Each structure stands twice: as structure tokens, then as C-alpha cells.
Amino acid sequence: MKEARAVFEPVDPKVSFPALERELVEFWKQDQTFEESLRIREGAPRFVFYEGPPTANGKPGTHHILPRAFKDVFGRYWTMKGRFVERKAGWDTHGLPVELEVEKELKISGKQQIEEYGVAEFNERCKESVHRYVRQWREMSERMAFWQDYDNAYWTYHSDYIQSVWWALKQMWDQGLVYLGFRVAPYCPRCMTPLSSHELAQGYKDDTPDPSVYVRFRLKSDPKTSLLAWTTTPWTLPGNVALAVGADIGYLKVRQGQENVIVAEARADALEGEYEVVERMRGQDLAGLDYEPLYPYSVPSEGRAQYVVDADFVSTEEGTGIVHTSALYGADDLRLCQEKGIPFRHTVDLRGRFIPEVEKFAGLFVKDADPLIVEDLRERRLLYKEAVVRHTYPFCWRCDTALIYYALNSWYVRTTDRKEKLVSQNAATNWVPPYMGTGRMGDWLANNVDWAISRSRYWGTPLPFWVCESCEESRCVESAEEIGLPRDADLHRPHIDQVTLPCAKCGGTMRRIPEVLDCWFDSGAMPFAQRGYPQHGKQLFEETFPADFIAEAVDQTRGWFYSLLAESVILFGRNAYKNVICTGHVLDERGQKASKSRGNVLDPNYVFDHFGSDAIRWIFFTAPVGESYRVGPQALQEVVRRFMLPLWNVYSFFVTYARIDGFDPAGRAAVPVGQRPVLDRWLLSRLSGLVRTADVALERYDVNGASRPLEAFVEDLSTWYVRRSRRRFWKSESDADKTAAYQTLHEVLVTVARLLAPFVPFLAEAMYRNLTGERSVHLADFPTAEVGAHDPGLETQMAAARRAVEAGLAARDAAHLKVRQPLNAAVLPGDPLPEEIAGIVRDELNVKQLKFGGAGVSLDTNITEELRLEGLSRDIVRAIQQLRKDSGFNIEDRIQTWYDADGQVARAFASQADYIKAETLSVELNRGRAEGVSGKSVKIDGEEVWLGLKQVT
RNA sequence: GGGCCGCUAGCUCAACUGGCAGAGCGCCGUGCUGAUAACGCGGAGGUAGGUGGUUCGAGUCCACCGCGGCCCA
């Protein structure tokens, strides 16, 4: 309009957020906005963030967006607060998951086939696989606007990184924390490898049938009397070396026919048939009794075995209260035997078959031997009774073989030695939500066991332990140089296995142990290993340890959250992170966990292409942190419709009118807030409170505490401020009121864009760049609250006004008086409102006079002729506006208007002509039908009225 | 078997320290509208998973039980 120069680009109200986002991804890349956001904060105090490296063994899913969104929001927030936030990307590249992916690719399975294929070649394939997946991860991360330095990522397989890890192991070695232990682990006899707890968790099956057998162990001193023991693994019976009882548990000796049987009193219902109690005793009375071995295979010639011992793990929850103990096939069993000095030896080999010395069952696979053993005991009248139990039992998640518990050698870090410190350092860490730290993590640490760090695999950091062939002297190496290799040498198997070292003690040959390192140790080393510390980056490491903030999903409790904590406590005496957000799981729309095997993983590209990254981020930020999230097309659609579009439309509304009026935020001095109309003062007061609320919440890592008030504010902005202010922008005259409206809405939108920038970086960027003409919202400062604008009294009054409106509209509805019909007066309950606010209520209710203080709402329903005509004039305006719109006229177009009407409607046209002309931008209002003007008949108050509009050029 | 979390309208979820049970979506009715894929008002829809307890008062605190999710065994 007029000669005004529009300073804003037009805004498409039919925006496609996915398209908008793609443009901005490209813009940021070209503009190097992220790099700039770091550059402008160089030298400022750091906010230290650590990237928990994703394992690059598969395509990223929508559930991976969740923790990455939380990581991103704080990087952006603290950058806007003036801190330097380095964001070094990282990739977890080693480990069984990567190997399995490659095994699938190569269509091979198991260690034997890998070795036939060739370890060198196999590891090359692993590396290639990782790079392939990292490309997809990077693409997803950039599309979701997770700003990180991807070009300088750390990779756990790099030689520098491996040597940092070696250094860490050497530190632990020197502290005497590394040892070779003989422990019971879940073991797959087909794959011939122990499994990690992580793998174990994937393979439990409910309702697995197993034999449940009760076995007599005859006392040496009295062969008529047996101790009754229960087991679900008969194959461990040839390995029996002891029976365990609880010292304080009460036991019964009962007579059944010619035989006596001893069981826990609390388990007497395990007895079959009639019995007579002969004697009562306690576990401690039984301890030390010798019994007849079932089989002669399990005990070496020396040492005392096969007698009753007391143990703290015996319970009377199930079984007989007398626990059959086979040293090598149960964790409690082995610990007990080691404590009591009971000798033992294996009866089963690494393939899960009985060794030749177990003559009766030699060569049989243990599970196949179960029924034979039961039968053997039955024939020898040692079987008391037999049944089948259904319980939860672990299987190999790869090959589905039933796992067995099996004792073998593994390397350990004695974390239990630092348990107190682990617990206290964890307690000093700020967990969001808090129960993750005290509950899940705290309980886990309280039951800390030594960390099994060795894996009998191929693609991993090789354990730098060399052992002498002759004298068993061992040594830990901490760098490539130390073993005569260049720093950048490939340190992986099989190359490293070629390196032999002379034994300093006996001059013999030292060879590396074959195992590689648990890959969780790799990622836990990232605070220093990402710098190549201590050979490189010493100062950088010291400046960036510990992290202010990390975020991952809940499954990292025993994963990265623990490995970071354990390694940092051992090496540096404190935790590696001060604040941690633990996000929940992403569920599908039916509430099921998203997983590859269920096939319900939401493809991130589907989400990005249909709804956009901002939409999914906003869902994650507003849903309860730490809980499970249900995400699907409906939820995404809703967040777009409920939050993003209303905000976008406020923005589009502003730009539409600002362009028409040529409003330039820099063009005129700001109207002082105190002089602006009450709606503006109210909105600015709300904004001021919002800024403070969001800022305080984010400082406390309370994402919901910021996002939910933001959402509520946008709703108020859209459904109250803009709704009540439309006429201020629409009216023709440019006065102080209109200027105030423009200035207020502009300021609010710019501030909201800055507040939203960390959360929905695309939407905020699009708004901010157009509204300010500046380069990027992500280079701006986070808003600070305008203390002067805060007016709690006004907010209270406005809330009262809105309640009054609500009551008034309800009363009108009940009286069937439509809102377009003005009324003379209304009485509302409550205290009188100041005139300025009462005016808003009058407008909204369309009444001439308002009184407060009534008991309820009462309306003056007497409609005078004058009120009648006024009401009709609003119907007329409404009809003309609709016709203007249907005719495709622009909002600011002037028109000539013709009408053909009779009676009341005609009188309304005449008496309210000025009002109608002003509202509809009609320069003329003519009665009768015009030649050559296309028109339309409409119904107004039941009467046919012909309207014709013509644009004035 | 143990631990953590959840269970509030048909669906998704709120409600500072105990104080009259709410919103959004969906449904029905109605109104408003030259920003909106909208919005307003009204309506239907609730024994707050169950049972006890503490309290003047419990969705909220305690105990036990049930169901679901996750983690661990």
C-alpha cells in the first residue's frame, strides 16, 4: 500500500516444513553457520559437551533422534548464552555388533568360519561396514539439525585412540587393578564364546521347560539318611563337589519307610507322601557332614570335597533349602568353592560335551545327557522325584542354543576396589530425571562386580598384554612405539599378534594374549582418547574434563554412563560428567518398543519428509523426560497442527500486514511499553515471564520446564492476543495504536524465535532471518527477561477478563443470542476491571455497557431497532468479506460495492454505511445492481440480498 | 526372583510443597472469522488400576496386590 517499501519477504501460509527445513540445511552448509557460531564464542568460557558415540552397526532409526535432540538443545542454548561449546562428533566402531553385521554380510557365522575367511580381511570388512553406516548416521544427524563437528570426529578404531586406551589400561595395570580371573560366565557352547550381559539380555525366553529333579545325597555316616537337593540342570550333577545349606535355616529329618530324608522345614511340601518328623536341626548343625558322591569324576585326588557347607545364598523360596554345588557351572558355586577351598575340575569341555574321564556320559552334549543322568540316578535309587519346570532361561541370541554357565579365564578390572568412590561420584552427579541416578544407576553400583574386559573376538582394541611363553611373566604395553611400531601403525589383529617381545625376566618370548577389549571400554575412554591423550592434546583434555553435560537413552546406564564413570574414577578420581539427561525409549503408536526385530522402527526419513525434524524434536521436548514416548504419524500431525502451524500463522499474519503497511521495525522510535495499549502490555509481561521461566529451566536441564510454557505462550499469543488485535492491524489509519501493535508483535515474534532456536532450529531460523534480516538466530544471544515489562497485576486482571468473557459467551449461547447481535448491557460477576480491559470484554461479548459485581451473568436481552440494524450490518460486512475473499481480492484492495436488498437489511445498509464501508474497504456503497459487475445472492438474516463487488484500480 | 518407572475422559497427557479432577485430539450442538490446516462457548465422556492405612482432607503420603514398560538375574 502506498509507496511503502516492504522489509519482510512474503510468507507462505501454506508452508511445507519439510521443504523449509531442507532449504535451511543447505543454507547452513553454504553459510557455515555452525562454524561461525563456534567462532564468535572463541575464548569464551567453555560449556563442555561429550558426544556418546553411536555404534555404527546399523541404520539409524527415529528412536536415535531422541537423545540426539537433547544433546543438540543444550549445545545451542549455551552457545546463545555466550559459552564456547565444542561439539566433537564420535563413532563407536569396534565390537561384536559390528562383527555380526559383517558375518551376516559375508553369510558366515562363528569363529571358525571367520578364521577360515581370514582375520585381516574380516577386520577390513568391519571397518568398511562402519564407514558405510557412519555416512547414514551423519546424514540423519545433519537433517535433524544436530550440530556437531563431523569432519573432526573421533573414531575408536584409530591408532591414536587405541593408544590412549592402552595408556588407560596401563594406568590400571600399574595400580594393580587388572587381573586374570577364573569366573563363571554365560557361555554359548556352539559359538564357543562367553557372552556379555548385553547379549545375554537379548536371549531370555519365558516358559522354557527343564527337568526338575530331587536327588538323594546319602550321608557317609548314615547311608539310610539322605540330604535332598534340587536342580534343574542334571548335567551339572557329575560335577557336584558340595552341598550348601543356610546356617540359620531350620531343617527337618523325616522318616519315610526305611529311609530318612533331610530338607528345609520351610520346603517340607517338596516331600512326597507321608512322613514322620524324626529330628529338627539348623543348617549349622549339618555343616561338615560328608556324603557319598554321586559320581567320581569331579574332584581331583587332593583336598576335601563332597561335604555340607554353609552359604549365604541359600534360600527357601524354592527347591529343598539344600543346594547342589558344582564349582564350575554356577557363579555362586564357584565363589563358594573358592572361599571354602574345595577342589574341583571340569567335567565338560568348551564345546559343552562331557570329557572322556566322565566315562558314563563321555562325548555327550550336556543337554542331551540330562535324561540319561536322571535315568542313571533312578536306577541307583538316588532319584527322589522328577518333574518339569517352566522358567525363564537364556539362549544364544545369535544361534538359539541354550546357554550354559561355564567357568573360564577372563581378564578383569577390579572396579570393586573403587566401589566407594564410584558410588560417591555418582551421587555427586546431577541426574535428570533424579531417580535414574539414585535408583537404576545407584543400585547397580551398590552391587558392582569387577569388569570383565576381555572378549575372545577379532574386531576390537587388542588387549596390550604380553605373556612370556616360558616363565608366564606378563606385561602391559601402552604405546605403539614401545613395541617398535610407528605411531600410526594398524594395531588391530592379526597384525598385532605377530609382535613378540623379549621377556625381561627370563629372556624368553612374550606373546600377546589373543583377546580384544570390551568395546564399552573404548567409548568410556573418549574424554581423553578423543584427544589422543596423553601423547597428544594434554592441555585440551585438561580444559575439557569433566563434561558439563551428556545425554543418552536409558539403556546406557550399564553402558556408556558406567564405562565413563568407572574409567574416570580410576584414572582421574572423579566422574567424567556433571550433568546427565537420561531419555526414555521410543515406542510405536501401540506402545511397543521400537526395535528392528519387531519391524516397527519409524524411518527417520519418513518423519523428516512428512512432518519435519522440528516436529519430532518438539514432541520429544514436551513429552515427559525419561519416560517412554509414543510416536507415530498421528502424534506428529498433531504437533504440527497444534503448535507449529498456529505459530507460523501468527508470523505470517504479522508479515502480511507489515508488508501492506510498510512497517519497518527500525523505521520509528519504539513506543514506550508503558504507553502501549493494555493487550500489548499484557503480552510483553507474559513474554518477560516466559523468558525467565525458560532460561531458569534450561539452566537446570529441565527441558519440559521450558518447552511447555513456550507452547502455552504460543497458544495465548495466537488465540488471545492476535484474535483480539486483528482490527488494530486491519484498520486503515496508521496511528499510535497500530504502531504499538506492530512493534509489540514484532518484538514478541523475534524473542520467541530466539527462545525456540535451541528446540526447533529450523522454524526459529526461518522466522528470525525474515523478521530481523540478520544472518542466523543461532548466532544471536538468548533473550534476557525485560524486568520492566513484567506486570503480574495486569496478568491477573487479564485472566479475570478472559474468565468474564467465557461466562458471558456461555450466557449468550444459553440465551440463543448470536454474538454478532450487539446487546445494550450485561452484568458479570467479580470485581470491576479497569476501563481498558473492560473494553476488551465488551468487544468480545459485543455489548455496549458492562457492569461487574453481579451474582451471576445477566444479559439485557432487549434488542432495540438500532441494535437490530447494527447487528445486521455485521452480517452484511461478514457477507461482503466472504465475497471479497471468494473473488480473489487482496486484503488491501479497495472496492466498489453494490447491493440489492429490501426491508431491514436495506435499512441497515443505509444507517450503517460508514461502518460497512470502512470494514470492507468499499470506497462506494451503491444501491441497485450494476451493469457488468459480477455479483452473488446471499442470505442475510433469512432475506435474499444481491451483492456486487468491483475492484478499484 | 530383584530394581526403576508408569497406570487419571474413547486416545495422548497435565495438575509447586496433600486442599473443589484439567487440557489437547476425537464426537455432538452452536457461535465467530479477510491469520490459521483454525478459534470461541456449551454438551456427552471419570468409583483417579485394586485393597487397606495415615490425615479435618489423599490423584498426591505409606503398605500390599494387579497390569504394562524398561533394566538386571
Tab-separated table of C-alpha atoms in Angstrom, chain A residues 726-890:
chain	number	residue	atom	x	y	z
A	726	ARG	CA	-6.793	-8.214	14.434
A	727	ARG	CA	-8.685	-4.989	13.960
A	728	ARG	CA	-5.670	-2.978	15.096
A	729	PHE	CA	-3.716	-4.285	12.114
A	730	TRP	CA	-6.644	-4.292	9.760
A	731	LYS	CA	-7.858	-0.760	10.235
A	732	SER	CA	-6.832	1.841	7.694
A	733	GLU	CA	-5.485	4.607	9.803
A	734	SER	CA	-1.863	4.491	10.919
A	735	ASP	CA	-1.918	5.741	14.471
A	736	ALA	CA	-0.002	5.150	17.663
A	737	ASP	CA	-2.148	2.158	18.480
A	738	LYS	CA	-1.243	0.452	15.227
A	739	THR	CA	2.436	1.263	15.642
A	740	ALA	CA	2.369	-0.194	19.124
A	741	ALA	CA	0.700	-3.324	17.820
A	742	TYR	CA	3.331	-3.801	15.129
A	743	GLN	CA	6.190	-3.103	17.463
A	744	THR	CA	4.816	-5.430	20.104
A	745	LEU	CA	4.102	-8.332	17.797
A	746	HIS	CA	7.427	-7.946	16.045
A	747	GLU	CA	9.354	-7.892	19.266
A	748	VAL	CA	7.452	-10.872	20.601
A	749	LEU	CA	7.967	-12.944	17.466
A	750	VAL	CA	11.666	-12.186	17.375
A	751	THR	CA	12.028	-13.093	21.023
A	752	VAL	CA	10.000	-16.255	20.615
A	753	ALA	CA	12.213	-17.224	17.678
A	754	ARG	CA	15.287	-16.834	19.864
A	755	LEU	CA	13.666	-18.798	22.688
A	756	LEU	CA	12.699	-21.560	20.295
A	757	ALA	CA	16.012	-21.655	18.462
A	758	PRO	CA	17.513	-24.453	20.586
A	759	PHE	CA	14.371	-26.548	20.313
A	760	VAL	CA	13.067	-26.112	16.770
A	761	PRO	CA	16.086	-24.647	14.991
A	762	PHE	CA	14.507	-24.566	11.533
A	763	LEU	CA	11.253	-22.827	12.343
A	764	ALA	CA	13.076	-20.357	14.566
A	765	GLU	CA	15.648	-19.664	11.871
A	766	ALA	CA	13.092	-19.040	9.143
A	767	MET	CA	11.166	-16.591	11.310
A	768	TYR	CA	14.178	-14.840	12.724
A	769	ARG	CA	16.000	-14.287	9.458
A	770	ASN	CA	12.962	-12.727	7.834
A	771	LEU	CA	11.929	-10.687	10.855
A	772	THR	CA	15.363	-9.258	11.590
A	773	GLY	CA	17.279	-9.511	8.328
A	774	GLU	CA	20.144	-10.941	10.367
A	775	ARG	CA	22.297	-13.905	9.392
A	776	SER	CA	21.062	-16.518	11.829
A	777	VAL	CA	19.146	-16.911	15.051
A	778	HIS	CA	21.826	-19.366	16.084
A	779	LEU	CA	24.346	-16.565	16.171
A	780	ALA	CA	22.074	-14.459	18.379
A	781	ASP	CA	22.029	-14.268	22.155
A	782	PHE	CA	19.439	-15.997	24.246
A	783	PRO	CA	16.857	-13.401	25.353
A	784	THR	CA	17.048	-11.833	28.768
A	785	ALA	CA	13.886	-11.027	30.658
A	786	GLU	CA	12.663	-7.420	30.460
A	787	VAL	CA	12.105	-6.803	34.122
A	788	GLY	CA	10.232	-3.575	33.462
A	789	ALA	CA	7.666	-5.300	31.295
A	790	HIS	CA	6.687	-7.748	33.981
A	791	ASP	CA	3.284	-6.800	35.425
A	792	PRO	CA	1.730	-9.616	37.461
A	793	GLY	CA	-1.260	-7.495	38.411
A	794	LEU	CA	-2.120	-6.962	34.784
A	795	GLU	CA	-1.798	-10.658	34.044
A	796	THR	CA	-4.203	-11.392	36.873
A	797	GLN	CA	-6.683	-8.846	35.526
A	798	MET	CA	-6.437	-10.230	32.028
A	799	ALA	CA	-7.068	-13.697	33.358
A	800	ALA	CA	-10.160	-12.340	35.084
A	801	ALA	CA	-11.260	-10.683	31.858
A	802	ARG	CA	-10.910	-13.953	30.000
A	803	ARG	CA	-12.997	-15.706	32.619
A	804	ALA	CA	-15.604	-12.962	32.309
A	805	VAL	CA	-15.663	-13.404	28.546
A	806	GLU	CA	-16.064	-17.106	28.974
A	807	ALA	CA	-19.029	-16.661	31.285
A	808	GLY	CA	-20.589	-14.026	29.040
A	809	LEU	CA	-20.286	-16.118	25.893
A	810	ALA	CA	-21.752	-19.103	27.668
A	811	ALA	CA	-24.715	-16.948	28.747
A	812	ARG	CA	-25.232	-15.671	25.205
A	813	ASP	CA	-25.149	-19.219	23.931
A	814	ALA	CA	-27.700	-20.315	26.511
A	815	ALA	CA	-29.982	-17.399	25.521
A	816	HIS	CA	-29.520	-18.194	21.805
A	817	LEU	CA	-28.247	-14.678	21.147
A	818	LYS	CA	-25.609	-14.825	18.481
A	819	VAL	CA	-22.504	-12.779	19.082
A	820	ARG	CA	-22.933	-10.585	16.001
A	821	GLN	CA	-26.054	-9.120	17.551
A	822	PRO	CA	-24.987	-6.265	19.861
A	823	LEU	CA	-26.655	-6.008	23.246
A	824	ASN	CA	-27.137	-2.976	25.393
A	825	ALA	CA	-25.793	-4.273	28.658
A	826	ALA	CA	-24.503	-7.191	30.593
A	827	VAL	CA	-23.745	-7.782	34.249
A	828	LEU	CA	-20.827	-10.043	35.127
A	829	PRO	CA	-19.677	-11.466	38.434
A	830	GLY	CA	-16.418	-10.396	40.036
A	831	ASP	CA	-14.618	-7.156	40.761
A	832	PRO	CA	-14.753	-4.300	38.272
A	833	LEU	CA	-11.978	-4.333	35.697
A	834	PRO	CA	-10.133	-1.208	34.593
A	835	GLU	CA	-11.825	0.504	31.668
A	836	GLU	CA	-9.123	-0.515	29.182
A	837	ILE	CA	-9.574	-4.186	29.939
A	838	ALA	CA	-13.336	-3.906	30.282
A	839	GLY	CA	-13.295	-2.555	26.722
A	840	ILE	CA	-11.804	-5.808	25.523
A	841	VAL	CA	-14.511	-7.755	27.294
A	842	ARG	CA	-17.216	-5.509	25.747
A	843	ASP	CA	-15.786	-6.066	22.281
A	844	GLU	CA	-15.545	-9.766	22.745
A	845	LEU	CA	-19.072	-10.037	24.127
A	846	ASN	CA	-20.442	-7.374	21.793
A	847	VAL	CA	-22.272	-5.396	24.485
A	848	LYS	CA	-22.466	-1.637	24.926
A	849	GLN	CA	-22.235	-1.456	28.670
A	850	LEU	CA	-20.733	-3.705	31.269
A	851	LYS	CA	-21.334	-3.854	34.985
A	852	PHE	CA	-19.426	-6.003	37.436
A	853	GLY	CA	-20.374	-7.444	40.746
A	854	GLY	CA	-23.488	-9.404	39.922
A	855	ALA	CA	-24.206	-12.766	41.447
A	856	GLY	CA	-24.096	-14.437	38.030
A	857	VAL	CA	-24.177	-13.374	34.437
A	858	SER	CA	-27.202	-11.483	33.274
A	859	LEU	CA	-27.792	-10.064	29.819
A	860	ASP	CA	-30.034	-7.240	28.747
A	861	THR	CA	-31.866	-9.121	26.014
A	862	ASN	CA	-33.955	-6.195	24.826
A	863	ILE	CA	-32.958	-5.601	21.205
A	864	THR	CA	-33.879	-2.128	20.045
A	865	GLU	CA	-34.304	-1.197	16.409
A	866	GLU	CA	-30.912	0.468	16.499
A	867	LEU	CA	-29.208	-2.622	17.907
A	868	ARG	CA	-31.024	-4.715	15.356
A	869	LEU	CA	-29.674	-2.665	12.464
A	870	GLU	CA	-26.197	-2.727	13.922
A	871	GLY	CA	-26.333	-6.495	14.174
A	872	LEU	CA	-27.495	-6.753	10.595
A	873	SER	CA	-24.652	-4.519	9.491
A	874	ARG	CA	-22.209	-7.038	10.920
A	875	ASP	CA	-23.917	-9.789	8.968
A	876	ILE	CA	-23.578	-7.621	5.882
A	877	VAL	CA	-19.890	-6.970	6.493
A	878	ARG	CA	-19.310	-10.642	7.010
A	879	ALA	CA	-21.042	-11.462	3.680
A	880	ILE	CA	-19.067	-8.862	1.771
A	881	GLN	CA	-15.806	-10.032	3.279
A	882	GLN	CA	-16.542	-13.585	2.246
A	883	LEU	CA	-17.319	-12.390	-1.265
A	884	ARG	CA	-14.118	-10.333	-1.392
A	885	LYS	CA	-12.215	-13.453	-0.437
A	886	ASP	CA	-14.062	-15.632	-2.926
A	887	SER	CA	-13.394	-13.039	-5.615
A	888	GLY	CA	-9.686	-13.373	-5.019
A	889	PHE	CA	-9.134	-9.788	-3.981
A	890	ASN	CA	-6.107	-8.936	-1.946
